[in-house]
Tab-separated table of C-alpha atoms and ligand atoms in Angstrom:
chain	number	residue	atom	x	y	z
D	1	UNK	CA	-22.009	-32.074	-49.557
D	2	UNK	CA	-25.082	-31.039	-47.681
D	3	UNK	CA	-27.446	-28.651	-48.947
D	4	UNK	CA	-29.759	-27.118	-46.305
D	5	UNK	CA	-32.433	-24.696	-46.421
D	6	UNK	CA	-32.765	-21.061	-45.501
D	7	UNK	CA	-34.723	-22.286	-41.901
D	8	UNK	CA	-32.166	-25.271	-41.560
D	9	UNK	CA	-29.147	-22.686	-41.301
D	10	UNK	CA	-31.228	-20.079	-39.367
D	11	UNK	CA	-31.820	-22.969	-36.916
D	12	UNK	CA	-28.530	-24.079	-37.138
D	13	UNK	CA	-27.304	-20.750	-36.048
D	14	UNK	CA	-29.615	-19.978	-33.254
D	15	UNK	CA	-28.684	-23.070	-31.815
D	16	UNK	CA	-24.863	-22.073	-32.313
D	17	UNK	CA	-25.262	-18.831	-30.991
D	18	UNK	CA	-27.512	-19.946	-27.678
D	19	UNK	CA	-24.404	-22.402	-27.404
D	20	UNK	CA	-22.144	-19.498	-27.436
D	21	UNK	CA	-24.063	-17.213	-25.412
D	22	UNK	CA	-24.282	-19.939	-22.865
D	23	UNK	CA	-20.818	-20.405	-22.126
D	24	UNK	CA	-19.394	-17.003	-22.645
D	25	UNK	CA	-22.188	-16.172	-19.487
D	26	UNK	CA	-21.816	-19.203	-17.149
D	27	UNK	CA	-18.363	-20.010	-17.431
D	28	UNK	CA	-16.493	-16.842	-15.932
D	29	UNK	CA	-14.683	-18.386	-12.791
D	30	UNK	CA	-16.228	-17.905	-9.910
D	31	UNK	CA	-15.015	-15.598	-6.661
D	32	UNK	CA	-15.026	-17.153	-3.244
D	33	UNK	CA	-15.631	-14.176	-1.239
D	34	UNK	CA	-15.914	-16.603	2.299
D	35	UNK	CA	-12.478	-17.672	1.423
D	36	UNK	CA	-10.764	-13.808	0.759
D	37	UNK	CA	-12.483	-13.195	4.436
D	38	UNK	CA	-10.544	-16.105	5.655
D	39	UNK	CA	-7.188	-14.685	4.114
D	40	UNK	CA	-8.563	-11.224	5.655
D	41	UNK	CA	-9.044	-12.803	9.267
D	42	UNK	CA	-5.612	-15.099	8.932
D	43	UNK	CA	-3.520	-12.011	8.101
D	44	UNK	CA	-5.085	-10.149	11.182
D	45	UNK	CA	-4.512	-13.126	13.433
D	46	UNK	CA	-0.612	-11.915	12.814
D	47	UNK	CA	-1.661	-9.236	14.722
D	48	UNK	CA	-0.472	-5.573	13.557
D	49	UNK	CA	1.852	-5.665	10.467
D	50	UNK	CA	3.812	-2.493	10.396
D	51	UNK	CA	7.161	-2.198	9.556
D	52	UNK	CA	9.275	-3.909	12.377
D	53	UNK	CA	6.923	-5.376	14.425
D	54	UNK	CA	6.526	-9.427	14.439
D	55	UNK	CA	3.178	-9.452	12.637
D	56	UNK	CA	5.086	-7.741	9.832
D	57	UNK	CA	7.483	-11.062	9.745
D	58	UNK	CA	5.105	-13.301	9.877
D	59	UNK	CA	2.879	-11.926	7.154
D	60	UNK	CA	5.802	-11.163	4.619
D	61	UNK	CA	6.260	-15.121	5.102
D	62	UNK	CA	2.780	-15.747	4.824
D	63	UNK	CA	2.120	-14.027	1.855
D	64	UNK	CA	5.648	-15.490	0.568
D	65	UNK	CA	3.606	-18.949	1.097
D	66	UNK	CA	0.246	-18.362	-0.383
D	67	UNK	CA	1.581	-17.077	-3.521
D	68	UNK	CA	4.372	-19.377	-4.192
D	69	UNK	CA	1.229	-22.053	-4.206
D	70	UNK	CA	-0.042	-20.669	-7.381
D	71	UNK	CA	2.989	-19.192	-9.469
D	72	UNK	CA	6.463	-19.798	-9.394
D	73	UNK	CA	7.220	-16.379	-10.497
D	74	UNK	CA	7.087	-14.640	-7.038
D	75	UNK	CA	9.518	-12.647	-5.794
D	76	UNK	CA	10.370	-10.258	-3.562
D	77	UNK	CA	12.197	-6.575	-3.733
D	78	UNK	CA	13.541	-5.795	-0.606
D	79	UNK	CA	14.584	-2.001	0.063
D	80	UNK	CA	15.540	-0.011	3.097
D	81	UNK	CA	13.921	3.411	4.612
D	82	UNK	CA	15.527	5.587	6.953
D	83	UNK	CA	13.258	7.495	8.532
D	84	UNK	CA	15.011	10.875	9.394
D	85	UNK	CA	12.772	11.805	12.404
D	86	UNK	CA	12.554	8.926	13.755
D	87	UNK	CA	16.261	7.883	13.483
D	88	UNK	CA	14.437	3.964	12.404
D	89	UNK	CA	15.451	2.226	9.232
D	90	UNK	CA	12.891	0.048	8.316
D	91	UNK	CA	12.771	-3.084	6.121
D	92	UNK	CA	10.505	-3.147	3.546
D	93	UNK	CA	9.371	-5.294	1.096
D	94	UNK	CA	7.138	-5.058	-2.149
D	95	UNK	CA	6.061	-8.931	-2.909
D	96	UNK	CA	5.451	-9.299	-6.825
D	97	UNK	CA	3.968	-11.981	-8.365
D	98	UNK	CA	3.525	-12.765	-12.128
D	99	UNK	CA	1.747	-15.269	-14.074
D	100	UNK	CA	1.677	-15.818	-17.741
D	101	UNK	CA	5.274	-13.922	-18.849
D	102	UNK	CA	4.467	-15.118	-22.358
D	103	UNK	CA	1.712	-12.632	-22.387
D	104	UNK	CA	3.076	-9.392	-23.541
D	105	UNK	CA	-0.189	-7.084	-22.593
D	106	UNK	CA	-0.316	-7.165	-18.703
D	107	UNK	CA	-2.407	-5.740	-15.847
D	108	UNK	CA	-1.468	-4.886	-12.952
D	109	UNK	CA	-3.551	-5.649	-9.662
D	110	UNK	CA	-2.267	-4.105	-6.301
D	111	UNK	CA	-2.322	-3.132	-2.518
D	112	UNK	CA	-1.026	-2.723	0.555
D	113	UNK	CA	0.141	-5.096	2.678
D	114	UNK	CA	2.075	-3.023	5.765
D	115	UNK	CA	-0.362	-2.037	8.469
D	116	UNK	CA	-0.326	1.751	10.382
D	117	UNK	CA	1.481	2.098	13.497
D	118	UNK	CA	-0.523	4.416	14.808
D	119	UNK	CA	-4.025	4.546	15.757
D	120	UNK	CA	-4.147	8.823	15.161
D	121	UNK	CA	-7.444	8.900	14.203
D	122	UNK	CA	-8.934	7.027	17.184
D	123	UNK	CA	-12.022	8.790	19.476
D	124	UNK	CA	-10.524	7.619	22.403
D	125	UNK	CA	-7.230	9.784	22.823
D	126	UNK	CA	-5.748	6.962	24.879
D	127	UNK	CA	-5.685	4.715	21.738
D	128	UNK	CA	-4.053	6.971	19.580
D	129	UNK	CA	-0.645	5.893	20.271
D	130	UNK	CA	-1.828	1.562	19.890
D	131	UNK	CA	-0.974	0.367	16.230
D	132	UNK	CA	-4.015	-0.330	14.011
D	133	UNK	CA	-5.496	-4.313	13.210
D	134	UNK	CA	-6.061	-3.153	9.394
D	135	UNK	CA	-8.849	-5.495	8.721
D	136	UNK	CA	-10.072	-2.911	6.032
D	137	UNK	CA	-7.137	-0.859	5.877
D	138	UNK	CA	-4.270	-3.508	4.690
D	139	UNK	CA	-5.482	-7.014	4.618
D	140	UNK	CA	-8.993	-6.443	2.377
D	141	UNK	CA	-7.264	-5.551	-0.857
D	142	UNK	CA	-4.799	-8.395	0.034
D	143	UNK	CA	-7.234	-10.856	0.682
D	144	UNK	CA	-9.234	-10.387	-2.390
D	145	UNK	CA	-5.907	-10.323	-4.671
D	146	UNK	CA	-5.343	-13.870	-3.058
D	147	UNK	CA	-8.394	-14.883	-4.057
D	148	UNK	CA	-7.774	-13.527	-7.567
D	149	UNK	CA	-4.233	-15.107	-7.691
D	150	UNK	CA	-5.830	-18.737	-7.108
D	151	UNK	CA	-8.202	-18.095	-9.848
D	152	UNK	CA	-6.029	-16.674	-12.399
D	153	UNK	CA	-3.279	-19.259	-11.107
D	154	UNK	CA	-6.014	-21.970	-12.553
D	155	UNK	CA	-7.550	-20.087	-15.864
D	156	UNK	CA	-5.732	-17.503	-18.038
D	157	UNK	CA	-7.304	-14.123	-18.350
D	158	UNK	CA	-6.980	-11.821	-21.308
D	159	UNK	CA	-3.569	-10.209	-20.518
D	160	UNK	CA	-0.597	-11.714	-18.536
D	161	UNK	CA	-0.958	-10.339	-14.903
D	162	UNK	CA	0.927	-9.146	-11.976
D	163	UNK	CA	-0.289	-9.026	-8.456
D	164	UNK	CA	2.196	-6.600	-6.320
D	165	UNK	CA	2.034	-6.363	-2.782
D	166	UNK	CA	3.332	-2.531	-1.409
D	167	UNK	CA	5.176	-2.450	1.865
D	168	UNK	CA	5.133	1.138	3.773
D	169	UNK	CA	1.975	2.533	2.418
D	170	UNK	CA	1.195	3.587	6.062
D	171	UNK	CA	4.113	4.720	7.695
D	172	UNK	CA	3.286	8.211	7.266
D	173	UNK	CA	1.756	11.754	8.695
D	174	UNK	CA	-0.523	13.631	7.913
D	175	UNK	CA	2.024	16.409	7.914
D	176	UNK	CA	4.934	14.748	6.219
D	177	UNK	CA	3.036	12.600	2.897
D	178	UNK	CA	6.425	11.616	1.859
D	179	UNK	CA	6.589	8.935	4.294
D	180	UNK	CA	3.403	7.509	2.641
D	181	UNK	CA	3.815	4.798	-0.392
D	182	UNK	CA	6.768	4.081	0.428
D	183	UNK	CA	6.685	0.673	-1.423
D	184	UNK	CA	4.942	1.659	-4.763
D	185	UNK	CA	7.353	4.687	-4.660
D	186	UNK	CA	10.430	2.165	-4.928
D	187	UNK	CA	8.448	-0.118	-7.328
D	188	UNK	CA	8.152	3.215	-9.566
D	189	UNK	CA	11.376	4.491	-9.385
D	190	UNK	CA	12.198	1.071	-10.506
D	191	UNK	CA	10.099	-0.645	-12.747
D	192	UNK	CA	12.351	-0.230	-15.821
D	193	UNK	CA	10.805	-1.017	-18.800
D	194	UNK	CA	7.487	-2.422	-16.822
D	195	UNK	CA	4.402	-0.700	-18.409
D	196	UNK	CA	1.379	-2.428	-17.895
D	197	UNK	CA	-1.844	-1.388	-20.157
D	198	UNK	CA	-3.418	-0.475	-17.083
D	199	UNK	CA	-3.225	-1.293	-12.869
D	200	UNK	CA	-6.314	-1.258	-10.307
D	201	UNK	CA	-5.111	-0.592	-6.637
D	202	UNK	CA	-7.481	-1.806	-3.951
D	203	UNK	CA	-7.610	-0.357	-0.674
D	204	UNK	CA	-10.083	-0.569	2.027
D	205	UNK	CA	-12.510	-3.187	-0.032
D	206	UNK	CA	-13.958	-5.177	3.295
D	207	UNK	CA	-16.184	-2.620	4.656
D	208	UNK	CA	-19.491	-4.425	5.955
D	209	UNK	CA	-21.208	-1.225	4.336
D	210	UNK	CA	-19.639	-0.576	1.347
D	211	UNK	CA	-19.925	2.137	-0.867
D	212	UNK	CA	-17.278	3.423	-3.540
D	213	UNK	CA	-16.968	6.896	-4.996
D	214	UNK	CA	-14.212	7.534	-7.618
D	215	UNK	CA	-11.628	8.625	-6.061
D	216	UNK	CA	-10.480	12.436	-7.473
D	217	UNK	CA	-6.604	11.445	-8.904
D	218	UNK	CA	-7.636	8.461	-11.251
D	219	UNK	CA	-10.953	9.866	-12.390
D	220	UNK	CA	-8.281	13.045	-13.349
D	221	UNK	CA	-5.603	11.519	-14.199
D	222	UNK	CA	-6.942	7.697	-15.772
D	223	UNK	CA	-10.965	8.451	-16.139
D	224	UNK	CA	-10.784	5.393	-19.110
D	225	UNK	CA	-10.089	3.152	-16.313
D	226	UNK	CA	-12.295	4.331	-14.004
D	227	UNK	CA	-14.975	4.403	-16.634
D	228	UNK	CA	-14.328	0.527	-17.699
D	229	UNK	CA	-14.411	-0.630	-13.933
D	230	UNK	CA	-17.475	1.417	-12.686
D	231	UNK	CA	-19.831	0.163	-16.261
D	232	UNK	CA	-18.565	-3.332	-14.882
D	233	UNK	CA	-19.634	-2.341	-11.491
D	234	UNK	CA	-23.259	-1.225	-13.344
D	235	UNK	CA	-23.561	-4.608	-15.248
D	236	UNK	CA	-23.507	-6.841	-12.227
D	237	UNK	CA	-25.616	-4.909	-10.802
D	238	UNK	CA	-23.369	-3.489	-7.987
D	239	UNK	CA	-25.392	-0.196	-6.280
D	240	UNK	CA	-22.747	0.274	-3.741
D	241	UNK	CA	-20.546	2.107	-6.511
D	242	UNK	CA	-21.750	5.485	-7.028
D	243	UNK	CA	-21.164	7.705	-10.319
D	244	UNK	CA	-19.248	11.010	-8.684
D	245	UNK	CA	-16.178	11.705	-7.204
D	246	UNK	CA	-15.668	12.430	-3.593
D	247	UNK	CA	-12.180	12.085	-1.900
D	248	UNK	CA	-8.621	12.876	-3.423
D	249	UNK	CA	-6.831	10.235	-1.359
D	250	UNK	CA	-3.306	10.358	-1.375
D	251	UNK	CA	-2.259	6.419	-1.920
D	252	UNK	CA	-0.305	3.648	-4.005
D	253	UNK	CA	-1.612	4.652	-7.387
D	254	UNK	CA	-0.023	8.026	-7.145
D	255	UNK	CA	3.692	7.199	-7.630
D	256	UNK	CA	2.665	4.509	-10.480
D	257	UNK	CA	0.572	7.228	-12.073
D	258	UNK	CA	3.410	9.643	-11.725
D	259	UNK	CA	5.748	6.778	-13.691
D	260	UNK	CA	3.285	6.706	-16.615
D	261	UNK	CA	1.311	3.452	-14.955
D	262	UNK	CA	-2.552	4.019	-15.906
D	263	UNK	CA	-4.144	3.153	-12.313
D	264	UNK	CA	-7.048	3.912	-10.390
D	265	UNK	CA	-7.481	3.694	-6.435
D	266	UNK	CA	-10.103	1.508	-5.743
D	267	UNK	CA	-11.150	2.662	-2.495
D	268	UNK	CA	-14.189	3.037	0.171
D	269	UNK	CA	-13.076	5.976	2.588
D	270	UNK	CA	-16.302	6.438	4.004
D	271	UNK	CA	-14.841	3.968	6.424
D	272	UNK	CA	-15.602	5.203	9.850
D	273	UNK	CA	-13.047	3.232	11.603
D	274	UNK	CA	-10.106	3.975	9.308
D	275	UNK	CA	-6.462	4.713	11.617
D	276	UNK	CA	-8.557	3.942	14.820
D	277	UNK	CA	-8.048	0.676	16.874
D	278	UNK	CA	-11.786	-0.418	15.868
D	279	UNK	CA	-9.966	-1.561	11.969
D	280	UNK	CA	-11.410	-5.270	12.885
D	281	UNK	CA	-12.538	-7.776	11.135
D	282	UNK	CA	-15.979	-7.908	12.431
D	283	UNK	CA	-16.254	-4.384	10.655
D	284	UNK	CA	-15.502	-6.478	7.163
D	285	UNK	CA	-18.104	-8.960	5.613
D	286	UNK	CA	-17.030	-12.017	3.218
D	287	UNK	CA	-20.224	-10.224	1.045
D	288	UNK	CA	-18.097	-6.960	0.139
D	289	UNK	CA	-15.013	-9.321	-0.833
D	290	UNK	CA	-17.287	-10.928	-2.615
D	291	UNK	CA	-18.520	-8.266	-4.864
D	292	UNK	CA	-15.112	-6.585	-5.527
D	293	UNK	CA	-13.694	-10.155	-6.524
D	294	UNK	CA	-16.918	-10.524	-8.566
D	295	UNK	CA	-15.865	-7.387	-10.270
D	296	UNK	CA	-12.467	-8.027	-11.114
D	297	UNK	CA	-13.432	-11.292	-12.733
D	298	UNK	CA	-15.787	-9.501	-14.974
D	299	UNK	CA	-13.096	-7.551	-16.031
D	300	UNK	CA	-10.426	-9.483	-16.828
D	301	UNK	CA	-12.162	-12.641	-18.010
D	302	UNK	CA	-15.198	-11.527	-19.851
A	1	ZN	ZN1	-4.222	3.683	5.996
């Protein structure tokens, strides 16, 4: 047995606790934010991904790819629309990935992977009828969820996750929302007894100029979550997120919220190229990736 003096355990305990300290701050994983823009630029080298065109193919595949890489829980629910109107059926698929099952307490992480067929909101009346490149709009939150899946593929977080992938998010009209979401309304009406403790839904989280409101439905309807991602935001720092709300943006989190699923839209819709052909990916920088990945590590490592 060792006896030491009052100073020798004081000492002892600094040193333990700089120790501590030390790795609890330096050893978060880090973000690659140049390697989310290269997922953002590969998906829009498929060209534009809406349902039933060949980029849509090719990037289900893709995506099929990537993931399968880092869990071998990945699969797929594929689902049909009819689109009444239209007189189209579309194939759709929501692309779910999981990793640690064992972990009873999950997140869920989320966005859209479908691109808009239609360029409606485009200055140029002539483009209005092109489909959109969804740079921001469709591959951002994707590429950053890549990211996260290689990282979390690599080092367990607090709670088991699931990444999920929404088809259909864009195929509607501003006149008819019910042919918006169409993905995260199937994964709702069938989740079963899915209930994650909370979900974050990322959309449009490239923008070279990036600045993020909280959006009107989560701070209503899941203002904890909002609260725990924006004092994240404030800790590292992050000016570009700014403490009132501003839009009510009709998107994937709605249907989840609707099916009891705690989730917040994530989302920058001060974009001014949304629905236009100008969606590129020289309108996106690797630094806003960069700081929405950094966030997301923050919270569901530290
Ligand atoms: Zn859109």
């Amino acid at each position: 047995m060792i006896i030491k003096t009052k100073k020798e355990i004081l000492l002892h305990l600094l040193f333990l606790s700089i120790l501590l300290y030390g790795c609890s701050s330096s050893s978060l994983p880090k973000f690659d934010g140049e390697k989310a823009f290269a997922y953002l630029s590969e998906q829009c080298q498929f060209g534009p991904r809406y349902p039933g065109s060949a980029g849509h193919d090719r990037t289900r595949k893709y995506l099929l790819d990537k993931l399968s890489f880092q869990t071998n829980l990945v699969k797929t629910q594929d689902f049909v629309y009819f689109d009444q109107s239209q007189k189209v059926k579309l194939e759709l698929t929501n692309i779910i990935s999981s990793f640690y099952p064992e972990k009873k307490e999950r997140v869920l992480l989320s966005a859209h992977w479908d691109t808009r067929p239609l360029a409606d909101q485009d200055p140029d009346t002539a483009m209005r009828s092109k489909p959109v490149l969804g740079a921001n709009d469709g591959a951002s939150g994707v590429a950053v969820l890549l990211e996260i899946a290689r990282i979390i593929s690599q080092r367990k977080p607090k709670w088991g996750m699931d990444i999920v992938f929404f088809d259909g998010e864009d195929w509607g009209s501003e006149d008819d929302l019910d042919k918006f979401c169409l993905g995260s309304k199937y994964f709702a009406e069938n989740k079963g007894g899915y209930q994650p403790k909370f979900g974050i839904l990322l959309d449009m989280v490239g923008d070279k100029e990036l600045t993020f409101y909280q959006e009107g439905y989560s701070s209503t309807y899941a203002k904890e979550i909002v609260d725990l991602v924006w004092s994240r935001a404030k800790s590292l720092g992050l000016a570009c997120f700014k403490d009132s709300v501003k839009h009510f943006v009709y998107d994937d989190h709605l249907p989840l919220l609707s099916a009891g699923i705690p989730c917040i839209d994530l989302i920058d819709f001060d974009y001014p190229y949304w629905h236009t052909t100008q969606d590129t990916p020289d309108k996106c920088s690797p630094e806003s990736l960069q700081k929405i990945g950094d966030l997301l590590i923050e919270i569901l490592y530290r």
